[in-house]
Tab-separated table of C-alpha atoms in Angstrom:
chain	number	residue	atom	x	y	z
W	1205	MET	CA	144.550	-72.781	53.459
W	1206	THR	CA	147.723	-71.133	54.369
W	1207	GLN	CA	148.112	-68.497	57.235
W	1208	HIS	CA	148.789	-66.034	54.523
W	1209	SER	CA	145.295	-66.924	52.973
W	1210	ARG	CA	143.420	-67.056	56.247
W	1211	ASP	CA	144.538	-63.733	57.226
W	1212	MET	CA	143.649	-62.552	53.685
W	1213	SER	CA	140.076	-64.320	54.298
W	1214	ARG	CA	139.848	-62.442	57.762
W	1215	ARG	CA	140.865	-58.907	56.338
W	1216	ARG	CA	138.002	-59.339	53.760
W	1217	LEU	CA	135.519	-60.247	56.156
W	1218	LEU	CA	136.463	-57.462	58.576
W	1219	PHE	CA	136.958	-54.673	56.026
W	1220	GLY	CA	133.673	-55.631	54.559
W	1221	GLY	CA	131.757	-54.257	57.674
W	1222	ALA	CA	131.719	-57.754	59.640
W	1223	ALA	CA	130.694	-57.191	63.255
W	1224	VAL	CA	133.891	-58.289	65.573
W	1225	GLY	CA	133.448	-59.379	69.281
W	1226	ALA	CA	130.998	-58.076	71.934
W	1227	GLY	CA	128.691	-56.522	69.358
W	1228	VAL	CA	131.253	-53.980	68.440
W	1229	LEU	CA	131.292	-52.914	64.677
W	1230	LEU	CA	134.622	-51.793	63.565
W	1231	ALA	CA	135.147	-49.729	60.521
W	1232	GLY	CA	136.987	-50.768	57.502
W	1233	CYS	CA	139.729	-49.580	55.064
W	1234	THR	CA	140.301	-46.212	55.757
W	1235	SER	CA	141.402	-45.343	52.268
W	1236	ASN	CA	139.170	-45.871	49.418
W	1237	GLU	CA	139.812	-42.709	47.578
W	1238	THR	CA	140.637	-42.908	43.677
W	1239	GLN	CA	140.977	-39.233	42.494
W	1240	PRO	CA	144.485	-37.727	43.127
W	1241	THR	CA	144.991	-35.060	46.291
W	1242	GLU	CA	147.272	-31.996	46.015
W	1243	ALA	CA	149.908	-33.955	48.071
W	1244	GLN	CA	149.915	-36.962	45.617
W	1245	THR	CA	150.000	-34.639	42.228
W	1246	LYS	CA	151.968	-31.561	43.191
W	1247	ALA	CA	155.195	-32.983	41.922
W	1248	ALA	CA	153.490	-33.232	38.513
W	1249	ALA	CA	151.870	-29.820	38.730
W	1250	ALA	CA	155.127	-27.773	39.376
W	1251	PRO	CA	156.470	-25.919	36.311
W	1252	GLY	CA	159.682	-26.562	34.778
W	1253	GLY	CA	162.453	-29.268	35.575
W	1254	ASN	CA	161.536	-33.010	35.618
W	1255	ASN	CA	157.609	-32.014	35.528
W	1256	GLU	CA	157.867	-30.995	31.705
W	1257	PRO	CA	156.445	-33.844	29.847
W	1258	GLY	CA	159.225	-36.110	28.332
W	1259	LYS	CA	159.441	-39.406	26.680
W	1260	ARG	CA	156.692	-41.842	26.994
W	1261	VAL	CA	156.939	-44.170	29.951
W	1262	VAL	CA	155.269	-47.396	30.375
W	1263	ILE	CA	155.280	-48.323	34.402
W	1264	GLY	CA	154.136	-51.913	35.279
W	1265	PHE	CA	152.924	-51.953	38.699
W	1266	SER	CA	151.910	-54.679	41.138
W	1267	ALA	CA	151.067	-54.870	44.662
W	1268	PRO	CA	149.065	-57.106	47.128
W	1269	ALA	CA	144.968	-57.005	46.999
W	1270	ALA	CA	143.862	-54.068	48.920
W	1271	ASP	CA	142.573	-55.575	51.763
W	1272	HIS	CA	144.143	-53.207	54.200
W	1273	GLY	CA	143.728	-49.567	54.506
W	1274	TRP	CA	147.595	-48.952	54.159
W	1275	ILE	CA	147.963	-51.239	50.954
W	1276	ALA	CA	144.656	-49.923	49.519
W	1277	ALA	CA	146.319	-46.614	49.815
W	1278	ILE	CA	149.661	-47.728	48.206
W	1279	THR	CA	147.699	-48.521	44.928
W	1280	ASN	CA	145.371	-45.817	44.929
W	1281	ASN	CA	148.664	-43.198	45.484
W	1282	ALA	CA	149.951	-45.245	42.406
W	1283	LYS	CA	147.212	-44.855	40.273
W	1284	ALA	CA	146.740	-41.517	40.725
W	1285	GLN	CA	150.134	-40.273	40.495
W	1286	ALA	CA	150.526	-41.960	37.304
W	1287	GLY	CA	147.702	-40.317	36.065
W	1288	ALA	CA	149.331	-36.738	36.851
W	1289	TYR	CA	151.577	-37.359	34.151
W	1290	SER	CA	150.761	-37.045	30.258
W	1291	ASP	CA	153.844	-39.196	29.247
W	1292	VAL	CA	153.228	-42.038	31.590
W	1293	GLU	CA	151.156	-45.298	30.747
W	1294	PHE	CA	150.237	-47.345	33.732
W	1295	LYS	CA	149.919	-51.023	33.819
W	1296	SER	CA	148.828	-52.812	36.726
W	1297	VAL	CA	148.753	-56.609	37.165
W	1298	GLU	CA	147.089	-58.612	39.872
W	1299	ALA	CA	149.190	-59.714	42.763
W	1300	GLY	CA	147.398	-62.665	43.313
W	1301	ALA	CA	146.840	-64.674	46.850
W	1302	ASP	CA	150.792	-65.448	47.414
W	1303	ALA	CA	154.444	-64.356	46.540
W	1304	ALA	CA	154.361	-67.449	43.792
W	1305	ALA	CA	151.234	-66.245	42.196
W	1306	GLN	CA	152.299	-62.600	42.382
W	1307	ARG	CA	155.667	-63.784	40.797
W	1308	ALA	CA	153.688	-65.360	37.617
W	1309	ALA	CA	151.937	-62.373	36.819
W	1310	LEU	CA	155.121	-60.229	37.067
W	1311	SER	CA	156.902	-62.656	34.625
W	1312	THR	CA	154.128	-62.043	32.312
W	1313	LEU	CA	154.394	-58.304	32.745
W	1314	ILE	CA	158.126	-58.809	31.695
W	1315	SER	CA	156.926	-60.044	28.886
W	1316	GLN	CA	155.196	-57.169	27.358
W	1317	LYS	CA	158.475	-54.948	28.059
W	1318	PRO	CA	157.506	-52.277	30.317
W	1319	ASP	CA	160.230	-49.325	30.760
W	1320	VAL	CA	159.896	-49.936	34.281
W	1321	ILE	CA	158.542	-52.017	36.976
W	1322	VAL	CA	156.961	-50.459	40.621
W	1323	LEU	CA	156.024	-53.242	43.201
W	1324	LEU	CA	155.331	-53.843	46.446
W	1325	PRO	CA	156.163	-57.589	46.893
W	1326	HIS	CA	154.001	-60.210	48.988
W	1327	ASP	CA	157.177	-60.888	50.626
W	1328	GLY	CA	160.622	-59.297	49.574
W	1329	LYS	CA	162.930	-62.762	49.974
W	1330	GLU	CA	160.518	-64.640	47.962
W	1331	LEU	CA	160.224	-62.097	45.175
W	1332	ASN	CA	163.964	-61.664	44.908
W	1333	ALA	CA	164.285	-64.155	42.303
W	1334	PHE	CA	161.733	-62.023	40.079
W	1335	GLY	CA	163.854	-58.820	40.884
W	1336	LEU	CA	166.872	-60.488	39.446
W	1337	GLU	CA	165.215	-61.635	36.375
W	1338	ALA	CA	163.589	-58.248	35.562
W	1339	MET	CA	167.175	-56.440	35.816
W	1340	LYS	CA	168.764	-58.931	33.900
W	1341	ALA	CA	166.165	-58.532	31.046
W	1342	GLY	CA	166.899	-54.563	31.323
W	1343	VAL	CA	163.771	-53.522	33.051
W	1344	PRO	CA	164.388	-51.592	35.896
W	1345	VAL	CA	162.850	-52.767	39.113
W	1346	VAL	CA	161.554	-50.009	41.985
W	1347	ASN	CA	160.565	-51.978	44.814
W	1348	LEU	CA	158.778	-50.888	47.413
W	1349	ASP	CA	158.388	-51.428	51.054
W	1350	ARG	CA	159.466	-54.990	51.606
W	1351	ALA	CA	162.953	-55.024	50.857
W	1352	PHE	CA	164.946	-57.466	48.458
W	1353	PRO	CA	168.102	-59.016	49.922
W	1354	ASP	CA	169.883	-58.543	47.190
W	1355	ALA	CA	170.859	-55.136	45.978
W	1356	ARG	CA	171.247	-56.610	42.488
W	1357	ALA	CA	167.272	-57.128	42.419
W	1358	TYR	CA	166.420	-53.510	42.210
W	1359	ARG	CA	167.490	-50.132	40.704
W	1360	LEU	CA	165.725	-48.160	43.259
W	1361	GLN	CA	164.115	-49.315	46.572
W	1362	ILE	CA	161.799	-46.968	48.356
W	1363	LYS	CA	160.548	-47.516	51.989
W	1364	GLY	CA	159.546	-46.238	55.143
W	1365	ASP	CA	161.722	-46.511	58.243
W	1366	ASN	CA	160.731	-49.073	60.324
W	1367	TYR	CA	163.064	-48.912	63.251
W	1368	GLY	CA	162.734	-45.344	63.055
W	1369	MET	CA	159.259	-45.899	63.749
W	1370	GLY	CA	159.823	-47.434	67.070
W	1371	VAL	CA	162.480	-44.888	67.915
W	1372	ALA	CA	159.681	-42.075	67.200
W	1373	ALA	CA	157.499	-43.967	69.335
W	1374	ALA	CA	159.388	-44.505	72.031
W	1375	THR	CA	160.873	-41.092	72.331
W	1376	TYR	CA	157.491	-39.689	72.293
W	1377	MET	CA	156.464	-41.627	75.328
W	1378	ILE	CA	159.740	-41.001	76.887
W	1379	GLU	CA	159.183	-37.017	76.577
W	1380	GLN	CA	155.662	-37.473	78.057
W	1381	PHE	CA	156.997	-39.828	81.042
W	1382	LYS	CA	159.217	-36.931	81.909
W	1383	ALA	CA	156.570	-34.301	81.649
W	1384	LYS	CA	154.460	-36.287	83.949
W	1385	GLY	CA	157.124	-37.135	86.426
W	1386	VAL	CA	156.884	-40.968	85.841
W	1387	SER	CA	159.884	-42.799	86.452
W	1388	ASN	CA	159.081	-46.332	86.541
W	1389	PRO	CA	156.446	-46.616	83.574
W	1390	VAL	CA	154.412	-49.920	82.750
W	1391	ILE	CA	154.709	-49.870	78.891
W	1392	GLY	CA	152.677	-52.005	76.473
W	1393	GLU	CA	153.127	-52.851	72.918
W	1394	ILE	CA	150.986	-54.610	70.407
W	1395	ALA	CA	153.007	-55.375	67.208
W	1396	GLY	CA	152.072	-56.589	63.694
W	1397	MET	CA	152.919	-59.958	62.448
W	1398	ASP	CA	156.014	-61.131	63.898
W	1399	GLU	CA	157.115	-63.432	60.802
W	1400	LEU	CA	157.727	-60.143	58.979
W	1401	GLU	CA	160.969	-58.337	59.250
W	1402	LEU	CA	159.472	-54.930	59.327
W	1403	THR	CA	157.852	-56.044	62.448
W	1404	GLN	CA	161.095	-56.826	64.128
W	1405	GLU	CA	162.625	-53.841	63.016
W	1406	ARG	CA	159.873	-51.558	64.385
W	1407	SER	CA	160.116	-53.422	67.907
W	1408	LYS	CA	163.818	-53.188	67.980
W	1409	GLY	CA	163.792	-49.651	67.397
W	1410	PHE	CA	161.259	-49.147	70.335
W	1411	VAL	CA	162.937	-51.554	73.044
W	1412	ASP	CA	166.406	-49.963	71.815
W	1413	THR	CA	165.287	-46.413	72.682
W	1414	LEU	CA	163.292	-47.237	75.774
W	1415	THR	CA	166.274	-49.182	76.968
W	1416	ALA	CA	168.685	-46.269	76.694
W	1417	SER	CA	166.381	-44.421	79.010
W	1418	GLY	CA	166.069	-47.064	81.598
W	1419	PHE	CA	162.514	-48.289	80.460
W	1420	LYS	CA	161.323	-51.775	79.470
W	1421	VAL	CA	158.156	-53.377	78.030
W	1422	ALA	CA	155.986	-55.089	80.647
W	1423	ASN	CA	153.714	-56.698	77.841
W	1424	ARG	CA	154.074	-57.267	74.121
W	1425	ARG	CA	151.208	-58.884	72.151
W	1426	ALA	CA	151.687	-59.767	68.305
W	1427	ALA	CA	148.512	-59.371	66.271
W	1428	ARG	CA	147.641	-59.558	62.407
W	1429	PHE	CA	147.663	-56.095	61.338
W	1430	THR	CA	143.705	-56.520	61.477
W	1431	ALA	CA	141.119	-54.873	63.863
W	1432	ASP	CA	139.769	-57.626	64.915
W	1433	SER	CA	143.385	-59.113	65.810
W	1434	GLY	CA	144.011	-55.903	66.988
W	1435	GLN	CA	140.891	-56.023	69.515
W	1436	GLN	CA	141.755	-59.453	70.597
W	1437	GLU	CA	145.315	-59.246	71.720
W	1438	ALA	CA	144.957	-55.556	73.175
W	1439	ALA	CA	141.925	-57.315	75.420
W	1440	GLN	CA	144.625	-59.851	76.583
W	1441	LEU	CA	147.251	-57.028	77.337
W	1442	LEU	CA	144.850	-54.954	79.389
W	1443	GLN	CA	143.904	-58.162	81.182
W	1444	ALA	CA	147.503	-58.944	82.043
W	1445	LEU	CA	148.060	-55.422	82.845
W	1446	PRO	CA	145.990	-53.971	85.772
W	1447	LYS	CA	147.815	-50.766	85.311
W	1448	ILE	CA	149.446	-49.141	82.651
W	1449	ASP	CA	151.050	-45.934	81.380
W	1450	ALA	CA	151.286	-46.264	77.769
W	1451	LEU	CA	150.798	-48.663	74.718
W	1452	TRP	CA	152.338	-48.472	71.399
W	1453	ASN	CA	150.230	-50.308	68.627
W	1454	HIS	CA	152.407	-50.621	65.422
W	1455	ASP	CA	149.391	-50.108	62.704
W	1456	ASP	CA	146.607	-47.522	63.115
W	1457	ASP	CA	144.239	-50.219	60.795
W	1458	GLN	CA	144.941	-52.756	63.549
W	1459	GLY	CA	144.294	-49.693	66.166
W	1460	ILE	CA	140.747	-49.608	65.440
W	1461	GLY	CA	140.368	-52.972	67.150
W	1462	VAL	CA	142.932	-51.722	69.885
W	1463	LEU	CA	140.860	-48.617	70.643
W	1464	ALA	CA	137.468	-50.797	70.616
W	1465	ALA	CA	138.999	-53.004	73.265
W	1466	VAL	CA	140.075	-50.195	75.442
W	1467	SER	CA	136.949	-48.529	74.984
W	1468	GLN	CA	134.948	-51.908	76.499
W	1469	SER	CA	137.849	-52.261	79.273
W	1470	GLY	CA	136.371	-48.593	80.405
W	1471	ARG	CA	140.318	-47.974	80.932
W	1472	LYS	CA	141.687	-44.363	80.625
W	1473	GLU	CA	144.757	-44.526	82.916
W	1474	PHE	CA	147.438	-44.493	80.028
W	1475	PHE	CA	147.818	-42.895	76.471
W	1476	MET	CA	148.431	-44.657	73.338
W	1477	VAL	CA	150.723	-43.925	70.343
W	1478	GLY	CA	149.890	-45.220	66.969
W	1479	GLY	CA	151.667	-46.253	63.942
W	1480	ALA	CA	151.375	-45.596	59.904
W	1481	GLY	CA	149.298	-42.240	60.121
W	1482	SER	CA	145.938	-43.414	58.998
W	1483	LYS	CA	143.382	-40.356	58.627
W	1484	LYS	CA	141.113	-41.887	60.881
W	1485	ALA	CA	143.838	-42.140	63.816
W	1486	MET	CA	144.668	-38.421	62.656
W	1487	GLU	CA	141.178	-37.404	63.185
W	1488	ASP	CA	141.015	-39.261	66.730
W	1489	ILE	CA	144.082	-37.337	67.896
W	1490	GLN	CA	142.880	-34.007	66.733
W	1491	ALA	CA	139.478	-34.750	68.556
W	1492	ASP	CA	141.300	-35.717	71.735
W	1493	ASN	CA	138.582	-37.606	73.189
W	1494	THR	CA	140.220	-41.319	73.368
W	1495	VAL	CA	143.561	-42.478	74.712
W	1496	LEU	CA	145.396	-42.324	71.250
W	1497	LYS	CA	147.455	-39.201	71.506
W	1498	ALA	CA	149.954	-39.542	68.799
W	1499	THR	CA	150.806	-41.856	66.019
W	1500	VAL	CA	154.328	-42.077	63.789
W	1501	THR	CA	154.337	-42.207	59.917
W	1502	TYR	CA	154.875	-44.869	57.735
W	1503	SER	CA	153.494	-43.425	54.707
W	1504	PRO	CA	151.929	-44.812	51.922
W	1505	SER	CA	152.805	-41.895	49.928
W	1506	MET	CA	155.963	-43.471	48.968
W	1507	ALA	CA	153.921	-45.193	46.417
W	1508	SER	CA	153.181	-41.748	44.602
W	1509	SER	CA	157.180	-41.217	45.031
W	1510	ALA	CA	157.844	-44.511	43.471
W	1511	ILE	CA	155.769	-43.717	40.418
W	1512	SER	CA	157.549	-40.070	40.020
W	1513	LEU	CA	160.939	-41.622	40.255
W	1514	ALA	CA	160.120	-44.611	37.878
W	1515	ARG	CA	159.240	-42.123	35.135
W	1516	LEU	CA	162.548	-40.546	35.819
W	1517	ILE	CA	164.135	-43.707	35.547
W	1518	GLY	CA	162.424	-44.635	32.219
W	1519	GLN	CA	163.297	-41.241	30.902
W	1520	GLY	CA	167.273	-41.535	31.627
W	1521	ARG	CA	166.790	-38.309	34.025
W	1522	GLY	CA	167.856	-37.854	37.760
W	1523	MET	CA	166.257	-35.620	40.183
W	1524	SER	CA	166.426	-31.939	39.448
W	1525	ASP	CA	167.683	-30.756	43.157
W	1526	LEU	CA	170.512	-33.187	43.191
W	1527	VAL	CA	173.552	-32.956	41.456
W	1528	GLU	CA	173.860	-36.767	40.226
W	1529	LEU	CA	172.637	-37.555	36.868
W	1530	GLN	CA	170.607	-40.505	37.990
W	1531	VAL	CA	168.141	-41.505	40.477
W	1532	PRO	CA	169.671	-42.594	43.794
W	1533	LYS	CA	169.642	-46.393	44.510
W	1534	GLU	CA	167.637	-46.277	47.921
W	1535	ILE	CA	165.279	-43.949	49.847
W	1536	ILE	CA	164.244	-44.367	53.203
W	1537	LEU	CA	161.574	-41.755	54.552
W	1538	ALA	CA	161.773	-40.712	57.901
W	1539	SER	CA	159.330	-41.436	60.435
W	1540	GLU	CA	157.469	-38.496	61.380
W	1541	THR	CA	155.561	-37.927	64.983
W	1542	ILE	CA	151.722	-36.735	64.715
W	1543	THR	CA	150.011	-35.237	67.496
W	1544	LYS	CA	147.410	-32.887	68.243
W	1545	GLU	CA	149.218	-29.928	67.329
W	1546	ASN	CA	150.344	-30.988	63.943
W	1547	ALA	CA	147.600	-33.341	62.993
W	1548	GLY	CA	146.217	-30.829	60.427
W	1549	ASP	CA	149.227	-30.401	58.591
W	1550	TYR	CA	149.247	-33.975	57.859
W	1551	LEU	CA	145.443	-35.079	57.245
W	1552	LYS	CA	146.288	-34.774	53.345
W	1553	LEU	CA	148.681	-37.813	53.585
W	1554	GLY	CA	146.618	-39.844	55.823
W	1555	PHE	CA	145.268	-43.167	54.210
């Protein structure tokens, strides 16, 4: 069994409601909704412009199994957005257990000649060859989140700002340190999977911003984007740091376990910043009864936008608010900071 497969199995066990560590039961996926929300479908509901029905477009779609709240929301958002358009036919194919299986499924999809393919790849580098194959076959590819290294492999790439997440998390911390008069803070970091470029980018944005203010990370642990690994790594980090001022956890699903470890430790002397923007995290921030005081967004709403833009690409249209006649080549969504003061505005985008 590969490391990826082991991680998949652990996630399925965890998010099925398995008990994890010291008798603590951790909540599972935070997004099981299949009905379109107002935020997900508002583009299709607006009168005039690009929202008027046009040429019928068949959009092929593929994303890894929904064994994680954010991944589940990607698929749910894509389905909901496609369902909001009367001129879109949505064809989803299984991604399989790894990049090779996903590529095989996508190659079958190409033979069905969809107008556009939207996909979140298992691994952007490993699926780059598929993107080139599809584009050569005349099927535009909209790549989500995990970048293809070759710009010829996609018509549009839409993703969150991983580096910007780190910047946003560090910026919030620095503001808090200044407000509290903390000049030499002890800072912890619980990252996601270190082999992923997105994790490396998040950490770099975090470290670069802290360094610019004369601060540094005292202890960093890499988890696996799961609640059980988050709990395990957080417990070890807290044990290594008898005093801490702030902690950044890269992923809010993983943060379920991090908060469980914090609760077990009885530690309350620090504040925590989350990552991605889950509904559960926002509710905890609103309630203000844990160390979690903010989270920085990496919204799965990008899948809704990807479907809307794939539709326009398939219809040969541009974005009505732009002068250009075509959809842009690349879109990077800014990472926003959610606190108690604005959490209510962002709940509709939570996963």
